[in-house]
Coordinates of C-alpha atoms in Angstrom, one line a residue:
X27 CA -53.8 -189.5 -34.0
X28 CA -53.8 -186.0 -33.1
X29 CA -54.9 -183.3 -35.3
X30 CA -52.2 -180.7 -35.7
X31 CA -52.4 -177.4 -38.1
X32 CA -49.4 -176.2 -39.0
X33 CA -46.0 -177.4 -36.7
X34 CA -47.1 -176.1 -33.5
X35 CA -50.8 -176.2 -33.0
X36 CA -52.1 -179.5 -31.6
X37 CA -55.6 -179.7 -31.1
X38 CA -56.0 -183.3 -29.9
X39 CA -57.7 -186.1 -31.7
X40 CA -61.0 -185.5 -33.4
X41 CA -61.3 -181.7 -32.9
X42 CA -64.5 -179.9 -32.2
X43 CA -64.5 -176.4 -33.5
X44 CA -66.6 -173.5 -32.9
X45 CA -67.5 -171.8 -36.0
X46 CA -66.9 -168.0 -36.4
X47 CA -70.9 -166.5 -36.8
X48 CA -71.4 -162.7 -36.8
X49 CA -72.9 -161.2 -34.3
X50 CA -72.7 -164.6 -32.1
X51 CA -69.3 -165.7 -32.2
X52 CA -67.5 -162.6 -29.6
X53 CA -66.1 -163.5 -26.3
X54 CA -68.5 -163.9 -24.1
X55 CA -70.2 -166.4 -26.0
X56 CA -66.7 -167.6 -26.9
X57 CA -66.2 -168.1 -23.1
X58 CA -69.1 -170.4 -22.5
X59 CA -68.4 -172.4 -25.5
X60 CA -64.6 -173.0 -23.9
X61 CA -66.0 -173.9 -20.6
X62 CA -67.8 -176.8 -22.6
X63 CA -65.3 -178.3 -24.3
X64 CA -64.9 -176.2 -28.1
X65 CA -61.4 -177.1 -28.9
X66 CA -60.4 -174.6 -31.3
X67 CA -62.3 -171.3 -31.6
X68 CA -62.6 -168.5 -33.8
X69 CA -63.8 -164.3 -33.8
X70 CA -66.6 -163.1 -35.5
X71 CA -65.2 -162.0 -39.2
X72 CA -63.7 -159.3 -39.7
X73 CA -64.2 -157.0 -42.8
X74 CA -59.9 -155.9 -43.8
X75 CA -61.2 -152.8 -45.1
X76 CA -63.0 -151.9 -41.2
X77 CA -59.3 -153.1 -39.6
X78 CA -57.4 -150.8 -42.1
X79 CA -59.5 -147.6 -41.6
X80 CA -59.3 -148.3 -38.0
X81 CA -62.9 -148.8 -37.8
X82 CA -63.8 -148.9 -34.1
X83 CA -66.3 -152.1 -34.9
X84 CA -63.8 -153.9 -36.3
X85 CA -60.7 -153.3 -34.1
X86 CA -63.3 -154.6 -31.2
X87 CA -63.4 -157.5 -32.4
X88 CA -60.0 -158.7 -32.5
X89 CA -59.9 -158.7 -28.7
X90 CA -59.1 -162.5 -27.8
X91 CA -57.7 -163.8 -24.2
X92 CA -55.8 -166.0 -23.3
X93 CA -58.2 -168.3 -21.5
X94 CA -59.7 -168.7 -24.9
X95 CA -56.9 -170.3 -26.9
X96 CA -56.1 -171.6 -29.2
X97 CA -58.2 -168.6 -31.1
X98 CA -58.1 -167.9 -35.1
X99 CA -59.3 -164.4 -36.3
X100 CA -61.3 -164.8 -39.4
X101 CA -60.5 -161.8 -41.8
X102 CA -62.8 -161.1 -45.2
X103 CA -62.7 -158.8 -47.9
X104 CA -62.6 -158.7 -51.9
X105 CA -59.2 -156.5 -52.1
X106 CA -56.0 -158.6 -52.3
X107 CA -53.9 -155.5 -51.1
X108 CA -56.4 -155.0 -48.2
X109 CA -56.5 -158.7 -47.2
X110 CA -52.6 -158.9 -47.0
X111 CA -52.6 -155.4 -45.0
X112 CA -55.0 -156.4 -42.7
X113 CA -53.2 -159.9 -41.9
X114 CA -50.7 -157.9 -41.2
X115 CA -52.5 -156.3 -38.3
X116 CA -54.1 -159.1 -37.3
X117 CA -50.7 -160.8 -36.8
X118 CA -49.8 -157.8 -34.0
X119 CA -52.4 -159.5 -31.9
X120 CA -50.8 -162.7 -31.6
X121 CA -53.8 -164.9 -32.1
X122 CA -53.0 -168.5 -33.2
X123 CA -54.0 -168.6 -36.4
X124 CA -55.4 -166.5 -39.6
X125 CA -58.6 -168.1 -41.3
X126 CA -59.8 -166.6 -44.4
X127 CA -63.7 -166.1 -45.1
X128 CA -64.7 -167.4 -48.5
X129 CA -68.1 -169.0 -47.3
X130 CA -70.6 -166.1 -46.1
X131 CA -73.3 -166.3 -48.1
X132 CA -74.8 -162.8 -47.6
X133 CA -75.2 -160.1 -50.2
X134 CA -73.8 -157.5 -48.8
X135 CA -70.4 -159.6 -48.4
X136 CA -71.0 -160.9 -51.7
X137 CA -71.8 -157.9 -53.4
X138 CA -68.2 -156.4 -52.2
X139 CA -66.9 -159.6 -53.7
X140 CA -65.9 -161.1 -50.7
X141 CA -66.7 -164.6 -48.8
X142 CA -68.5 -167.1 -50.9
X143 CA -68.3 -164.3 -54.1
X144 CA -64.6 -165.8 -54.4
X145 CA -65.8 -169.2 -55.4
X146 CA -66.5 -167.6 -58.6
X147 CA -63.1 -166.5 -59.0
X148 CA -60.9 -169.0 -58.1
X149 CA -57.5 -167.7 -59.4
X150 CA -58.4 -164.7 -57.8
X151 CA -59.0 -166.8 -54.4
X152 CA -55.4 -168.5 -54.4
X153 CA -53.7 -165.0 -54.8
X154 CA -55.3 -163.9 -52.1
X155 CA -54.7 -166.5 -50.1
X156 CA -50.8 -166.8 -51.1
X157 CA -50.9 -162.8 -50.6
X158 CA -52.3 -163.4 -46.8
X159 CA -49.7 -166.6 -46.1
X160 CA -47.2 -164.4 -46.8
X161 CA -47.8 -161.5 -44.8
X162 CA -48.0 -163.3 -41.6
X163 CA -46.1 -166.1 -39.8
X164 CA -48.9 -167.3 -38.2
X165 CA -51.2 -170.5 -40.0
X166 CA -53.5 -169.7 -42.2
X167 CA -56.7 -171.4 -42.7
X168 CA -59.8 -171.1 -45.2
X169 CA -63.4 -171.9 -44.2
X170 CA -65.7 -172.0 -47.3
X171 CA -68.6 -173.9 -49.4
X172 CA -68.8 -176.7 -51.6
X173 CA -69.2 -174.4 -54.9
X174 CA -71.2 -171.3 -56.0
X175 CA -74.1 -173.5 -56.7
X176 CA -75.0 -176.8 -58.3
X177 CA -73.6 -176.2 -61.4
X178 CA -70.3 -174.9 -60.0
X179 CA -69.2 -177.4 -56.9
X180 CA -65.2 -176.3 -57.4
X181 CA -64.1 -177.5 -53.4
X182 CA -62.0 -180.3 -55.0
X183 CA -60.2 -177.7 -56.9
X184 CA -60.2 -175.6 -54.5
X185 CA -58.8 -177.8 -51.3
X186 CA -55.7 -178.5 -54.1
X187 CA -55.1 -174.8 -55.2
X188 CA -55.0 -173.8 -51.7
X189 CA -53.1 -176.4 -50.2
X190 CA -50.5 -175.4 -53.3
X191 CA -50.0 -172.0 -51.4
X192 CA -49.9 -173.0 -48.0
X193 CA -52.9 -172.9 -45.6
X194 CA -52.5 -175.1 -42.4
X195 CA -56.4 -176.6 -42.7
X196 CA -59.6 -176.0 -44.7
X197 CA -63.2 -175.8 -43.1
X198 CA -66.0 -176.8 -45.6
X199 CA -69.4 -176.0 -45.5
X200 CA -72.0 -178.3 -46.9
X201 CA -73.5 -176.4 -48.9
X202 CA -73.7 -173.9 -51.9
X203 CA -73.7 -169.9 -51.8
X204 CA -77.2 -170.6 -53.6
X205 CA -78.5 -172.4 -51.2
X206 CA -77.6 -169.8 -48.2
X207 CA -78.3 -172.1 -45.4
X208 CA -81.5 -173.4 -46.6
X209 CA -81.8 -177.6 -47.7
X210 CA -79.5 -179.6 -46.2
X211 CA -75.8 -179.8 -45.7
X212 CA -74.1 -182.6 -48.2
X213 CA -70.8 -183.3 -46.7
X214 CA -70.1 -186.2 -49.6
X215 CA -68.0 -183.6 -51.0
X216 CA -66.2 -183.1 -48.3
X217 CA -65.4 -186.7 -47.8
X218 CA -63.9 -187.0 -51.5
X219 CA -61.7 -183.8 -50.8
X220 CA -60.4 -185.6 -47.7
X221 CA -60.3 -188.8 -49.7
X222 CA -58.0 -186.9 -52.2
X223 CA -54.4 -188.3 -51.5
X224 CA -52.8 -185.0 -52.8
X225 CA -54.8 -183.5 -49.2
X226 CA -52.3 -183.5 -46.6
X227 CA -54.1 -181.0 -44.3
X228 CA -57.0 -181.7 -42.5
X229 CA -60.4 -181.2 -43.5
X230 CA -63.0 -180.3 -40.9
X231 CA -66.7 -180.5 -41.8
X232 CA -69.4 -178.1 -41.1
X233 CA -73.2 -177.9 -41.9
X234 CA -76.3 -179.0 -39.6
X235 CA -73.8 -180.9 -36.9
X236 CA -77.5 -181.0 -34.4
X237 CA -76.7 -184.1 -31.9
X238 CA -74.4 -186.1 -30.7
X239 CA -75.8 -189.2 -32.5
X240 CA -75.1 -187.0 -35.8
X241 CA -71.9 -186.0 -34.8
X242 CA -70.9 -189.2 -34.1
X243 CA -72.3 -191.0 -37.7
X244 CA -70.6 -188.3 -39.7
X245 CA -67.3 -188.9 -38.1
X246 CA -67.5 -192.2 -39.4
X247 CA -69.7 -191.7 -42.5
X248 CA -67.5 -188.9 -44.1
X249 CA -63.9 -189.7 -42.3
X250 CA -63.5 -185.4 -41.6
X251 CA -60.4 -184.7 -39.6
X252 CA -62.7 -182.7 -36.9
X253 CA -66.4 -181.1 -37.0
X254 CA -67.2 -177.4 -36.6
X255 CA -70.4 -176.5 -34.6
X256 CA -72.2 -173.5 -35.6
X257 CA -75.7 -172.5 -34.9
X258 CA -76.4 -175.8 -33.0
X259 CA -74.3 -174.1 -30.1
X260 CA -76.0 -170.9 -29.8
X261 CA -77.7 -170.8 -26.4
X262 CA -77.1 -174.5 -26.2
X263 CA -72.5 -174.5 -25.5
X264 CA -73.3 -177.9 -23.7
X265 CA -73.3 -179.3 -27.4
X266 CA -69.2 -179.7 -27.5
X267 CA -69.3 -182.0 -23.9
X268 CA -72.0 -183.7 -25.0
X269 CA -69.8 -185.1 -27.9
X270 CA -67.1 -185.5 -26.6
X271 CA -68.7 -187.6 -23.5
X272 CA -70.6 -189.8 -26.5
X273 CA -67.6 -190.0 -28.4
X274 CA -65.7 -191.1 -25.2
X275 CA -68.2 -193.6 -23.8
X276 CA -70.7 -194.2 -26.1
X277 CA -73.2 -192.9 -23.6
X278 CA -75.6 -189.5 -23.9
X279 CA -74.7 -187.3 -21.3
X280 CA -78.3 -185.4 -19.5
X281 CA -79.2 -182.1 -20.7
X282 CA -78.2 -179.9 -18.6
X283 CA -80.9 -178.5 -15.7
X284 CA -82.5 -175.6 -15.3
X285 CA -80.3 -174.4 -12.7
X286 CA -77.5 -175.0 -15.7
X287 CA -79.2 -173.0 -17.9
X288 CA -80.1 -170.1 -15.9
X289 CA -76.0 -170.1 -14.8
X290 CA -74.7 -170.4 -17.7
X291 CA -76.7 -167.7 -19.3
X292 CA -76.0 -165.4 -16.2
X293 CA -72.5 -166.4 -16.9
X294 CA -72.7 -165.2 -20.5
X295 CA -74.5 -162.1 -19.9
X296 CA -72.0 -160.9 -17.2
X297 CA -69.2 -161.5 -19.5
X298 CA -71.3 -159.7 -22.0
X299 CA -71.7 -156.7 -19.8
X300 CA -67.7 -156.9 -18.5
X301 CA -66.6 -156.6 -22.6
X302 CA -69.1 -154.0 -24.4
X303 CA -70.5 -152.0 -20.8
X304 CA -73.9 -152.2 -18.8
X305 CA -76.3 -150.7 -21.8
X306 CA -74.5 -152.5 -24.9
X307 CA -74.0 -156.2 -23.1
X308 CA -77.7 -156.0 -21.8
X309 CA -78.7 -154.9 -25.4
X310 CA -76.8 -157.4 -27.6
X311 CA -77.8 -160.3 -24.3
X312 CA -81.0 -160.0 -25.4
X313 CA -80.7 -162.3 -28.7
X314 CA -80.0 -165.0 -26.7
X315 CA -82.3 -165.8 -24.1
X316 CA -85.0 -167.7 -26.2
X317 CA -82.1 -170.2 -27.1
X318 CA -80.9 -170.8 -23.8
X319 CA -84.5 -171.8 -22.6
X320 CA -85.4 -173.1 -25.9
X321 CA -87.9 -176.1 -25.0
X322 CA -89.1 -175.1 -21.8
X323 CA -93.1 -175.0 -21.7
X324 CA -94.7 -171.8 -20.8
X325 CA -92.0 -170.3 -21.1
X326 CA -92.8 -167.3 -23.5
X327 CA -93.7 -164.6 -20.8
X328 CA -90.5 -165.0 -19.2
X329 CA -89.1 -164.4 -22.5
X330 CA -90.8 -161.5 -23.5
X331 CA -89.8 -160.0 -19.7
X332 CA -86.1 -160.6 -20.1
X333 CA -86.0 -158.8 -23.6
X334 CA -87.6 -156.3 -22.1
X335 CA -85.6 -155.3 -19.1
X336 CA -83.1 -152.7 -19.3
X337 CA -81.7 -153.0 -15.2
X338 CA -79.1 -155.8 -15.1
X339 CA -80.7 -156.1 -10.7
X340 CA -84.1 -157.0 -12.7
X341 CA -82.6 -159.7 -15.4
X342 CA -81.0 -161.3 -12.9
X343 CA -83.8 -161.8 -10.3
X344 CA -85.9 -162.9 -13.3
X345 CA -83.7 -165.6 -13.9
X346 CA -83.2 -166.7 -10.1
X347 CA -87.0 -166.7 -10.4
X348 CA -87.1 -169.3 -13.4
X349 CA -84.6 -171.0 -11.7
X350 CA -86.9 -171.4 -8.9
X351 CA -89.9 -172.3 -10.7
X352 CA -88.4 -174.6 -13.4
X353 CA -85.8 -176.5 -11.8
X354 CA -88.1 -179.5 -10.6
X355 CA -88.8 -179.7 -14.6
X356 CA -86.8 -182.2 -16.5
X357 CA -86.3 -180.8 -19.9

């Protein structure tokens, strides 16, 4: 059965989403993922009191094309007033949906008391969220955590309370704002939530999705309406076909090649230059290399090179030349 949020948005049966990460999650990276199979995407988050002040930062990110839909832009922020304002805004850019941030785990979010700081607040948390639904006509979705920390695992509570005031689907990380991303992910909670019969909308899980074997268990194990992929996909977008081809034949797909990697990463770092400019795209590039090679042997002087290299002529001759020296390797 397909999975649909809201009336309009059909995303297939069993969804695979990209989650939003900061720093990570802009379009060029956005663009690879797509050409691999992520069926529902989102921006990096977006702070409502940057979008308000017009902070160039912020207004960047809410570019989204349309070869990337269906696209959410994920808003966060600890001011009610601000948070409906800048849904408001966001709703002028015609995304597909609005997804609220109450899962980042960081201080300096927190501190502001936005993203995971709302789980302590949960009354707080459901005006917000009724104060976003209502600004736009678009869906709104949450993504958050099981709880504060052990002592405070609210998600059941919270999947109800928001449901109540009308978000489309809820994303839930496994795991505690104490527990950053440290431990490991317990998606049990998630399964009761989605076992909840009061839960009409669907639930995806999201926390240490790794492999296609794990993928496919946790469909099963915790009966999640769709998985969101995270830091598994970074320098490795191959991830969402993988799945899909398991979850399709029950056969692993190959890694891809050398000659994959190399293109896709030239790929990634063209449409990283196209969005931000030569100096900026080469800059911010640089953060991903060591993933898209991850596992390769001898591989760290190449790495150190391509970090190093300012010249877009030189970065991509180094990788023609890895390409030419590592594609006899199976990796």
């Amino acid at each position: 059965m397909a999975v649909k949020i809201g009336d309009k948005l059909d995303l297939g049966e069993f969804p695979l989403l990209l989650a939003p990460m900061e720093d990570v999650s802009d379009p060029p990276f956005r663009y690879v993922c797509k050409q691999n199979g992520a069926d529902l995407m989102y921006t990096e988050f977006i702070s409502s009191e940057g979008l308000i002040r017009d902070a160039a930062k912020s207004l960047q990110k809410l570019d989204i094309f349309e070869y990337e839909r269906p696209i959410g832009i994920q808003i966060f922020g600890g001011d009610i007033d601000n948070m409906r304002r800048s849904a408001e805004i966001c709703t002028q850019v015609n995304p597909d949906l609005i997804d609220i941030n109450y899962g980042c785990p960081v201080k300096k979010v927190v501190c502001k008391g936005a993203g995971s700081s709302l789980l302590q607040d949960i009354d707080k948390m459901v005006a917000m969220t009724k104060a976003v639904v209502e600004a736009t006509h678009l869906p709104v979705t949450v993504k958050t955590r099981l709880g504060w920390d052990d002592n405070s695992k609210n998600i059941y509570e919270v999947a109800e309370r928001l449901q109540d005031v009308g978000i489309k689907a809820l994303s839930i990380h496994g795991r505690t704002r104490a527990q950053l991303y440290k431990g490991e992910a317990d998606w049990t909670l998630i399964r009761e939530v989605k076992r909840n019969p009061r839960i009409k909308i669907p639930i995806f899980g999201n926390g240490d999705v790794d492999s296609v074997e794990r993928a496919a268990a946790w469909r099963q194990e915790f009966e999640v309406d769709g998985i969101m992929i995270g830091r598994a996909a970074i320098g490795y977008p191959w991830i969402f076909r993988e799945i899909k081809h398991y979850f399709k034949t029950g056969e692993k797909l190959p890694g891809p090649t050398i000659a994959e990697r190399v293109d896709v990463c030239k790929t990634h770092l063209l449409k990283s230059i196209e969005w931000k400019g030569e100096k900026t795209g080469i800059f911010e590039m640089r953060r991903h290399y060591a993933n898209y090679f991850k596992g390769i042997p001898n591989f760290k002087e190449y790495r150190v090179k391509l970090v190093a290299l300012s010249s877009l002529d030189e970065i991509l001759e180094t990788l023609e030349e890895i390409n030419y020296n590592f594609s006899a390797m199976a990796v």
